[in-house]
Amino acid sequence: RLPKEGVDMKNDWKLLTLFIGANDLCESCHNHTAQDPSNWIQTMDSLLTTIHQDIPRVFVNLVGMVNVTEVYRVDLSSKYCSWVRSNIDECNCLDHQGQTGRDTLSNNVVQYNQLMEQLAQKWQSRNLDDFYVSFQPFLVHTRLPGTVALSDLDCFHPSAITNEYMAMGLWNSMFLPPALKPTSIDQTLTLRCPTGYIQ
């Protein structure tokens, strides 16, 4: 809830970051219509339309996704994480559908990211003065350094240190033009001093 004092919902700019799609990817090897990349991006476009209609003056970040199969690769190096992968259904296409499921998931994450970038460009081409969508690709080619990147509990979600690097990656990406936005992050990442406007 926003405080009532000092916030002008009609005229102040708001920043909204959308980092969604991993759960859809984890079911995308089952040929469900909703998770098909072309249908999924239509849902995202409808979401952006609703945001534009209902919330004045919004800058939207669409955050690209790391290839979820990286989690599987990293988890193989840990007995505990390998056990978790085989006994907990955190991501069905990753854990329980064999190499075919992982290949489908990997192909779909590439398509999701490409379609999100195109969707951002589509919204930018409308030249709206009260709404902007930017694709932030800093995770698209990121390789996980090991199980330290993942939660100690489920070996799937980002660890605290990974969340920290993701926050820095987003911050840095927001202050760079599209051609200079990074497509990966690693442990050498440092925060950039902002110059200019977010984009």
PDB file of C-alpha atoms in Angstrom:
ATOM      1  CA  ARG A   1       0.000   0.000   0.000  1.00  0.00           C
ATOM      2  CA  LEU A   2       1.296   3.402  -0.966  1.00  0.00           C
ATOM      3  CA  PRO A   3       1.252   6.156   1.635  1.00  0.00           C
ATOM      4  CA  LYS A   4      -1.439   8.742   0.937  1.00  0.00           C
ATOM      5  CA  GLU A   5       0.781  11.734   1.644  1.00  0.00           C
ATOM      6  CA  GLY A   6       3.462  12.728  -0.831  1.00  0.00           C
ATOM      7  CA  VAL A   7       2.361  10.381  -3.617  1.00  0.00           C
ATOM      8  CA  ASP A   8       0.490  11.665  -6.636  1.00  0.00           C
ATOM      9  CA  MET A   9      -0.789   8.466  -8.273  1.00  0.00           C
ATOM     10  CA  LYS A  10      -1.951  10.343 -11.343  1.00  0.00           C
ATOM     11  CA  ASN A  11       1.202  12.312 -12.073  1.00  0.00           C
ATOM     12  CA  ASP A  12       4.138  10.598 -10.316  1.00  0.00           C
ATOM     13  CA  TRP A  13       6.045   7.948 -12.265  1.00  0.00           C
ATOM     14  CA  LYS A  14       5.975   4.405 -10.899  1.00  0.00           C
ATOM     15  CA  LEU A  15       8.515   1.616 -11.513  1.00  0.00           C
ATOM     16  CA  LEU A  16       7.155  -1.913 -11.987  1.00  0.00           C
ATOM     17  CA  THR A  17       9.459  -4.894 -12.510  1.00  0.00           C
ATOM     18  CA  LEU A  18       7.993  -8.107 -13.921  1.00  0.00           C
ATOM     19  CA  PHE A  19      10.129 -11.187 -13.341  1.00  0.00           C
ATOM     20  CA  ILE A  20       7.731 -13.977 -14.199  1.00  0.00           C
ATOM     21  CA  GLY A  21       7.551 -17.055 -16.392  1.00  0.00           C
ATOM     22  CA  ALA A  22       9.686 -19.715 -14.674  1.00  0.00           C
ATOM     23  CA  ASN A  23       6.641 -21.603 -13.380  1.00  0.00           C
ATOM     24  CA  ASP A  24       5.178 -21.596 -16.892  1.00  0.00           C
ATOM     25  CA  LEU A  25       8.474 -22.862 -18.319  1.00  0.00           C
ATOM     26  CA  CYS A  26       8.497 -25.679 -15.779  1.00  0.00           C
ATOM     27  CA  GLU A  27       5.254 -26.982 -17.317  1.00  0.00           C
ATOM     28  CA  SER A  28       6.030 -26.050 -20.935  1.00  0.00           C
ATOM     29  CA  CYS A  29       7.180 -29.543 -21.976  1.00  0.00           C
ATOM     30  CA  HIS A  30       3.624 -30.905 -21.573  1.00  0.00           C
ATOM     31  CA  ASN A  31       2.202 -29.116 -24.621  1.00  0.00           C
ATOM     32  CA  HIS A  32      -0.260 -27.103 -22.531  1.00  0.00           C
ATOM     33  CA  THR A  33      -1.637 -24.266 -24.618  1.00  0.00           C
ATOM     34  CA  ALA A  34      -1.094 -21.590 -21.961  1.00  0.00           C
ATOM     35  CA  GLN A  35       2.654 -22.280 -21.718  1.00  0.00           C
ATOM     36  CA  ASP A  36       3.234 -22.310 -25.466  1.00  0.00           C
ATOM     37  CA  PRO A  37       5.565 -19.335 -26.132  1.00  0.00           C
ATOM     38  CA  SER A  38       3.185 -17.614 -28.583  1.00  0.00           C
ATOM     39  CA  ASN A  39       0.246 -17.896 -26.174  1.00  0.00           C
ATOM     40  CA  TRP A  40       2.342 -16.961 -23.141  1.00  0.00           C
ATOM     41  CA  ILE A  41       3.524 -13.728 -24.749  1.00  0.00           C
ATOM     42  CA  GLN A  42      -0.065 -12.812 -25.663  1.00  0.00           C
ATOM     43  CA  THR A  43      -0.919 -13.114 -21.974  1.00  0.00           C
ATOM     44  CA  MET A  44       2.027 -10.843 -21.158  1.00  0.00           C
ATOM     45  CA  ASP A  45       0.839  -8.319 -23.736  1.00  0.00           C
ATOM     46  CA  SER A  46      -2.656  -8.381 -22.214  1.00  0.00           C
ATOM     47  CA  LEU A  47      -1.102  -7.815 -18.789  1.00  0.00           C
ATOM     48  CA  LEU A  48       0.796  -4.773 -20.075  1.00  0.00           C
ATOM     49  CA  THR A  49      -2.394  -3.438 -21.671  1.00  0.00           C
ATOM     50  CA  THR A  50      -4.205  -3.727 -18.331  1.00  0.00           C
ATOM     51  CA  ILE A  51      -1.359  -1.995 -16.496  1.00  0.00           C
ATOM     52  CA  HIS A  52      -1.328   0.809 -19.056  1.00  0.00           C
ATOM     53  CA  GLN A  53      -5.089   1.275 -18.793  1.00  0.00           C
ATOM     54  CA  ASP A  54      -5.287   1.118 -14.991  1.00  0.00           C
ATOM     55  CA  ILE A  55      -2.106   2.733 -13.674  1.00  0.00           C
ATOM     56  CA  PRO A  56      -0.991   6.126 -14.970  1.00  0.00           C
ATOM     57  CA  ARG A  57       2.673   6.834 -15.715  1.00  0.00           C
ATOM     58  CA  VAL A  58       4.468   3.515 -15.344  1.00  0.00           C
ATOM     59  CA  PHE A  59       7.930   2.362 -16.383  1.00  0.00           C
ATOM     60  CA  VAL A  60       7.841  -1.441 -16.720  1.00  0.00           C
ATOM     61  CA  ASN A  61      10.910  -3.672 -16.626  1.00  0.00           C
ATOM     62  CA  LEU A  62      10.504  -7.046 -18.320  1.00  0.00           C
ATOM     63  CA  VAL A  63      13.324  -9.142 -16.867  1.00  0.00           C
ATOM     64  CA  GLY A  64      14.673 -11.880 -19.112  1.00  0.00           C
ATOM     65  CA  MET A  65      15.029 -15.348 -17.631  1.00  0.00           C
ATOM     66  CA  VAL A  66      18.063 -17.447 -16.920  1.00  0.00           C
ATOM     67  CA  ASN A  67      17.932 -20.798 -18.658  1.00  0.00           C
ATOM     68  CA  VAL A  68      16.326 -22.922 -15.931  1.00  0.00           C
ATOM     69  CA  THR A  69      18.272 -25.984 -17.081  1.00  0.00           C
ATOM     70  CA  GLU A  70      21.284 -24.301 -15.433  1.00  0.00           C
ATOM     71  CA  VAL A  71      19.746 -25.375 -12.120  1.00  0.00           C
ATOM     72  CA  TYR A  72      19.842 -29.022 -13.181  1.00  0.00           C
ATOM     73  CA  ARG A  73      23.471 -28.758 -14.325  1.00  0.00           C
ATOM     74  CA  VAL A  74      24.554 -27.195 -11.036  1.00  0.00           C
ATOM     75  CA  ASP A  75      22.520 -29.561  -8.860  1.00  0.00           C
ATOM     76  CA  LEU A  76      24.259 -32.624 -10.316  1.00  0.00           C
ATOM     77  CA  SER A  77      27.390 -31.631  -8.368  1.00  0.00           C
ATOM     78  CA  SER A  78      25.610 -31.978  -5.005  1.00  0.00           C
ATOM     79  CA  LYS A  79      24.285 -35.206  -3.489  1.00  0.00           C
ATOM     80  CA  TYR A  80      21.704 -33.282  -1.475  1.00  0.00           C
ATOM     81  CA  CYS A  81      20.512 -31.222  -4.461  1.00  0.00           C
ATOM     82  CA  SER A  82      20.407 -34.319  -6.685  1.00  0.00           C
ATOM     83  CA  TRP A  83      18.190 -35.957  -4.058  1.00  0.00           C
ATOM     84  CA  VAL A  84      15.941 -32.863  -3.961  1.00  0.00           C
ATOM     85  CA  ARG A  85      15.677 -32.859  -7.772  1.00  0.00           C
ATOM     86  CA  SER A  86      14.503 -36.459  -7.818  1.00  0.00           C
ATOM     87  CA  ASN A  87      12.147 -36.302  -4.817  1.00  0.00           C
ATOM     88  CA  ILE A  88      10.497 -32.882  -4.957  1.00  0.00           C
ATOM     89  CA  ASP A  89       8.446 -31.746  -7.928  1.00  0.00           C
ATOM     90  CA  GLU A  90       9.663 -28.142  -8.015  1.00  0.00           C
ATOM     91  CA  CYS A  91       9.947 -28.001 -11.809  1.00  0.00           C
ATOM     92  CA  ASN A  92       8.404 -30.962 -13.602  1.00  0.00           C
ATOM     93  CA  CYS A  93      10.031 -30.450 -17.013  1.00  0.00           C
ATOM     94  CA  LEU A  94      13.429 -30.075 -15.356  1.00  0.00           C
ATOM     95  CA  ASP A  95      13.216 -32.963 -12.923  1.00  0.00           C
ATOM     96  CA  HIS A  96      10.865 -35.654 -14.153  1.00  0.00           C
ATOM     97  CA  GLN A  97      10.657 -35.592 -17.953  1.00  0.00           C
ATOM     98  CA  GLY A  98      14.208 -36.643 -18.815  1.00  0.00           C
ATOM     99  CA  GLN A  99      16.464 -34.974 -21.346  1.00  0.00           C
ATOM    100  CA  THR A 100      13.539 -34.402 -23.729  1.00  0.00           C
ATOM    101  CA  GLY A 101      11.750 -32.309 -21.108  1.00  0.00           C
ATOM    102  CA  ARG A 102      14.900 -30.328 -20.340  1.00  0.00           C
ATOM    103  CA  ASP A 103      15.544 -29.717 -24.067  1.00  0.00           C
ATOM    104  CA  THR A 104      11.987 -28.454 -24.545  1.00  0.00           C
ATOM    105  CA  LEU A 105      12.306 -26.211 -21.489  1.00  0.00           C
ATOM    106  CA  SER A 106      15.633 -24.855 -22.761  1.00  0.00           C
ATOM    107  CA  ASN A 107      14.207 -24.088 -26.216  1.00  0.00           C
ATOM    108  CA  ASN A 108      11.170 -22.417 -24.680  1.00  0.00           C
ATOM    109  CA  VAL A 109      13.185 -20.138 -22.400  1.00  0.00           C
ATOM    110  CA  VAL A 110      15.057 -18.865 -25.466  1.00  0.00           C
ATOM    111  CA  GLN A 111      11.733 -18.172 -27.182  1.00  0.00           C
ATOM    112  CA  TYR A 112      10.212 -16.525 -24.088  1.00  0.00           C
ATOM    113  CA  ASN A 113      13.200 -14.158 -23.869  1.00  0.00           C
ATOM    114  CA  GLN A 114      13.137 -13.316 -27.575  1.00  0.00           C
ATOM    115  CA  LEU A 115       9.397 -12.673 -27.446  1.00  0.00           C
ATOM    116  CA  MET A 116       9.710 -10.474 -24.339  1.00  0.00           C
ATOM    117  CA  GLU A 117      12.330  -8.356 -26.086  1.00  0.00           C
ATOM    118  CA  GLN A 118      10.062  -8.013 -29.131  1.00  0.00           C
ATOM    119  CA  LEU A 119       7.116  -7.149 -26.894  1.00  0.00           C
ATOM    120  CA  ALA A 120       9.086  -4.352 -25.228  1.00  0.00           C
ATOM    121  CA  GLN A 121      10.057  -3.010 -28.661  1.00  0.00           C
ATOM    122  CA  LYS A 122       6.408  -3.121 -29.753  1.00  0.00           C
ATOM    123  CA  TRP A 123       5.333  -1.020 -26.765  1.00  0.00           C
ATOM    124  CA  GLN A 124       8.246   1.387 -27.277  1.00  0.00           C
ATOM    125  CA  SER A 125       7.225   1.920 -30.898  1.00  0.00           C
ATOM    126  CA  ARG A 126       3.921   3.381 -29.697  1.00  0.00           C
ATOM    127  CA  ASN A 127       5.838   6.393 -28.323  1.00  0.00           C
ATOM    128  CA  LEU A 128       3.521   6.787 -25.343  1.00  0.00           C
ATOM    129  CA  ASP A 129       4.298   9.663 -23.000  1.00  0.00           C
ATOM    130  CA  ASP A 130       2.823   7.921 -19.934  1.00  0.00           C
ATOM    131  CA  PHE A 131       4.006   4.316 -20.287  1.00  0.00           C
ATOM    132  CA  TYR A 132       7.285   2.634 -21.175  1.00  0.00           C
ATOM    133  CA  VAL A 133       8.375  -0.993 -21.360  1.00  0.00           C
ATOM    134  CA  SER A 134      12.021  -2.036 -21.278  1.00  0.00           C
ATOM    135  CA  PHE A 135      13.504  -5.510 -21.662  1.00  0.00           C
ATOM    136  CA  GLN A 136      16.307  -6.142 -19.157  1.00  0.00           C
ATOM    137  CA  PRO A 137      18.390  -9.084 -20.478  1.00  0.00           C
ATOM    138  CA  PHE A 138      21.012  -9.389 -17.727  1.00  0.00           C
ATOM    139  CA  LEU A 139      20.104 -13.017 -16.886  1.00  0.00           C
ATOM    140  CA  VAL A 140      19.642 -14.398 -20.402  1.00  0.00           C
ATOM    141  CA  HIS A 141      23.179 -15.842 -20.769  1.00  0.00           C
ATOM    142  CA  THR A 142      24.044 -16.122 -17.077  1.00  0.00           C
ATOM    143  CA  ARG A 143      25.746 -19.339 -15.991  1.00  0.00           C
ATOM    144  CA  LEU A 144      25.280 -20.326 -12.383  1.00  0.00           C
ATOM    145  CA  PRO A 145      28.636 -20.682 -10.573  1.00  0.00           C
ATOM    146  CA  GLY A 146      27.547 -23.622  -8.422  1.00  0.00           C
ATOM    147  CA  THR A 147      25.082 -24.582  -5.711  1.00  0.00           C
ATOM    148  CA  VAL A 148      26.047 -21.402  -3.825  1.00  0.00           C
ATOM    149  CA  ALA A 149      23.771 -19.662  -6.342  1.00  0.00           C
ATOM    150  CA  LEU A 150      20.746 -21.638  -5.169  1.00  0.00           C
ATOM    151  CA  SER A 151      18.633 -21.871  -2.036  1.00  0.00           C
ATOM    152  CA  ASP A 152      19.969 -24.311   0.568  1.00  0.00           C
ATOM    153  CA  LEU A 153      16.409 -25.478   1.103  1.00  0.00           C
ATOM    154  CA  ASP A 154      15.130 -26.402  -2.371  1.00  0.00           C
ATOM    155  CA  CYS A 155      18.216 -26.118  -4.629  1.00  0.00           C
ATOM    156  CA  PHE A 156      16.026 -24.296  -7.143  1.00  0.00           C
ATOM    157  CA  HIS A 157      15.220 -20.732  -6.118  1.00  0.00           C
ATOM    158  CA  PRO A 158      17.988 -18.108  -5.975  1.00  0.00           C
ATOM    159  CA  SER A 159      20.095 -17.908  -2.827  1.00  0.00           C
ATOM    160  CA  ALA A 160      20.474 -14.654  -0.897  1.00  0.00           C
ATOM    161  CA  ILE A 161      23.761 -13.891  -2.659  1.00  0.00           C
ATOM    162  CA  THR A 162      22.173 -14.539  -6.067  1.00  0.00           C
ATOM    163  CA  ASN A 163      19.285 -12.225  -5.208  1.00  0.00           C
ATOM    164  CA  GLU A 164      21.870  -9.569  -4.355  1.00  0.00           C
ATOM    165  CA  TYR A 165      23.633  -9.973  -7.711  1.00  0.00           C
ATOM    166  CA  MET A 166      20.320 -10.013  -9.556  1.00  0.00           C
ATOM    167  CA  ALA A 167      19.357  -6.708  -7.897  1.00  0.00           C
ATOM    168  CA  MET A 168      22.685  -5.177  -8.937  1.00  0.00           C
ATOM    169  CA  GLY A 169      22.296  -6.583 -12.449  1.00  0.00           C
ATOM    170  CA  LEU A 170      18.853  -5.029 -12.794  1.00  0.00           C
ATOM    171  CA  TRP A 171      20.061  -1.685 -11.442  1.00  0.00           C
ATOM    172  CA  ASN A 172      23.012  -1.563 -13.834  1.00  0.00           C
ATOM    173  CA  SER A 173      20.920  -2.663 -16.802  1.00  0.00           C
ATOM    174  CA  MET A 174      18.287   0.018 -16.208  1.00  0.00           C
ATOM    175  CA  PHE A 175      20.845   2.799 -16.735  1.00  0.00           C
ATOM    176  CA  LEU A 176      22.220   1.490 -20.030  1.00  0.00           C
ATOM    177  CA  PRO A 177      20.823   1.828 -23.563  1.00  0.00           C
ATOM    178  CA  PRO A 178      19.549  -1.401 -25.160  1.00  0.00           C
ATOM    179  CA  ALA A 179      22.703  -2.020 -27.187  1.00  0.00           C
ATOM    180  CA  LEU A 180      24.878  -1.868 -24.048  1.00  0.00           C
ATOM    181  CA  LYS A 181      22.693  -3.806 -21.628  1.00  0.00           C
ATOM    182  CA  PRO A 182      24.525  -6.863 -20.250  1.00  0.00           C
ATOM    183  CA  THR A 183      23.154 -10.326 -20.986  1.00  0.00           C
ATOM    184  CA  SER A 184      24.848 -12.032 -18.046  1.00  0.00           C
ATOM    185  CA  ILE A 185      26.001 -11.374 -14.496  1.00  0.00           C
ATOM    186  CA  ASP A 186      28.698 -12.966 -12.362  1.00  0.00           C
ATOM    187  CA  GLN A 187      30.402 -12.503  -9.006  1.00  0.00           C
ATOM    188  CA  THR A 188      32.645  -9.709 -10.322  1.00  0.00           C
ATOM    189  CA  LEU A 189      29.611  -7.450 -10.691  1.00  0.00           C
ATOM    190  CA  THR A 190      29.723  -3.998  -9.095  1.00  0.00           C
ATOM    191  CA  LEU A 191      27.069  -1.308  -8.911  1.00  0.00           C
ATOM    192  CA  ARG A 192      27.188   1.403 -11.532  1.00  0.00           C
ATOM    193  CA  CYS A 193      26.789   5.034 -10.580  1.00  0.00           C
ATOM    194  CA  PRO A 194      23.646   6.158 -12.435  1.00  0.00           C
ATOM    195  CA  THR A 195      24.053   8.639 -15.223  1.00  0.00           C
ATOM    196  CA  GLY A 196      21.085   9.877 -17.181  1.00  0.00           C
ATOM    197  CA  TYR A 197      17.645   8.276 -17.100  1.00  0.00           C
ATOM    198  CA  ILE A 198      16.497   4.705 -16.727  1.00  0.00           C
ATOM    199  CA  GLN A 199      15.859   2.921 -19.983  1.00  0.00           C
TER     200      GLN A 199
END
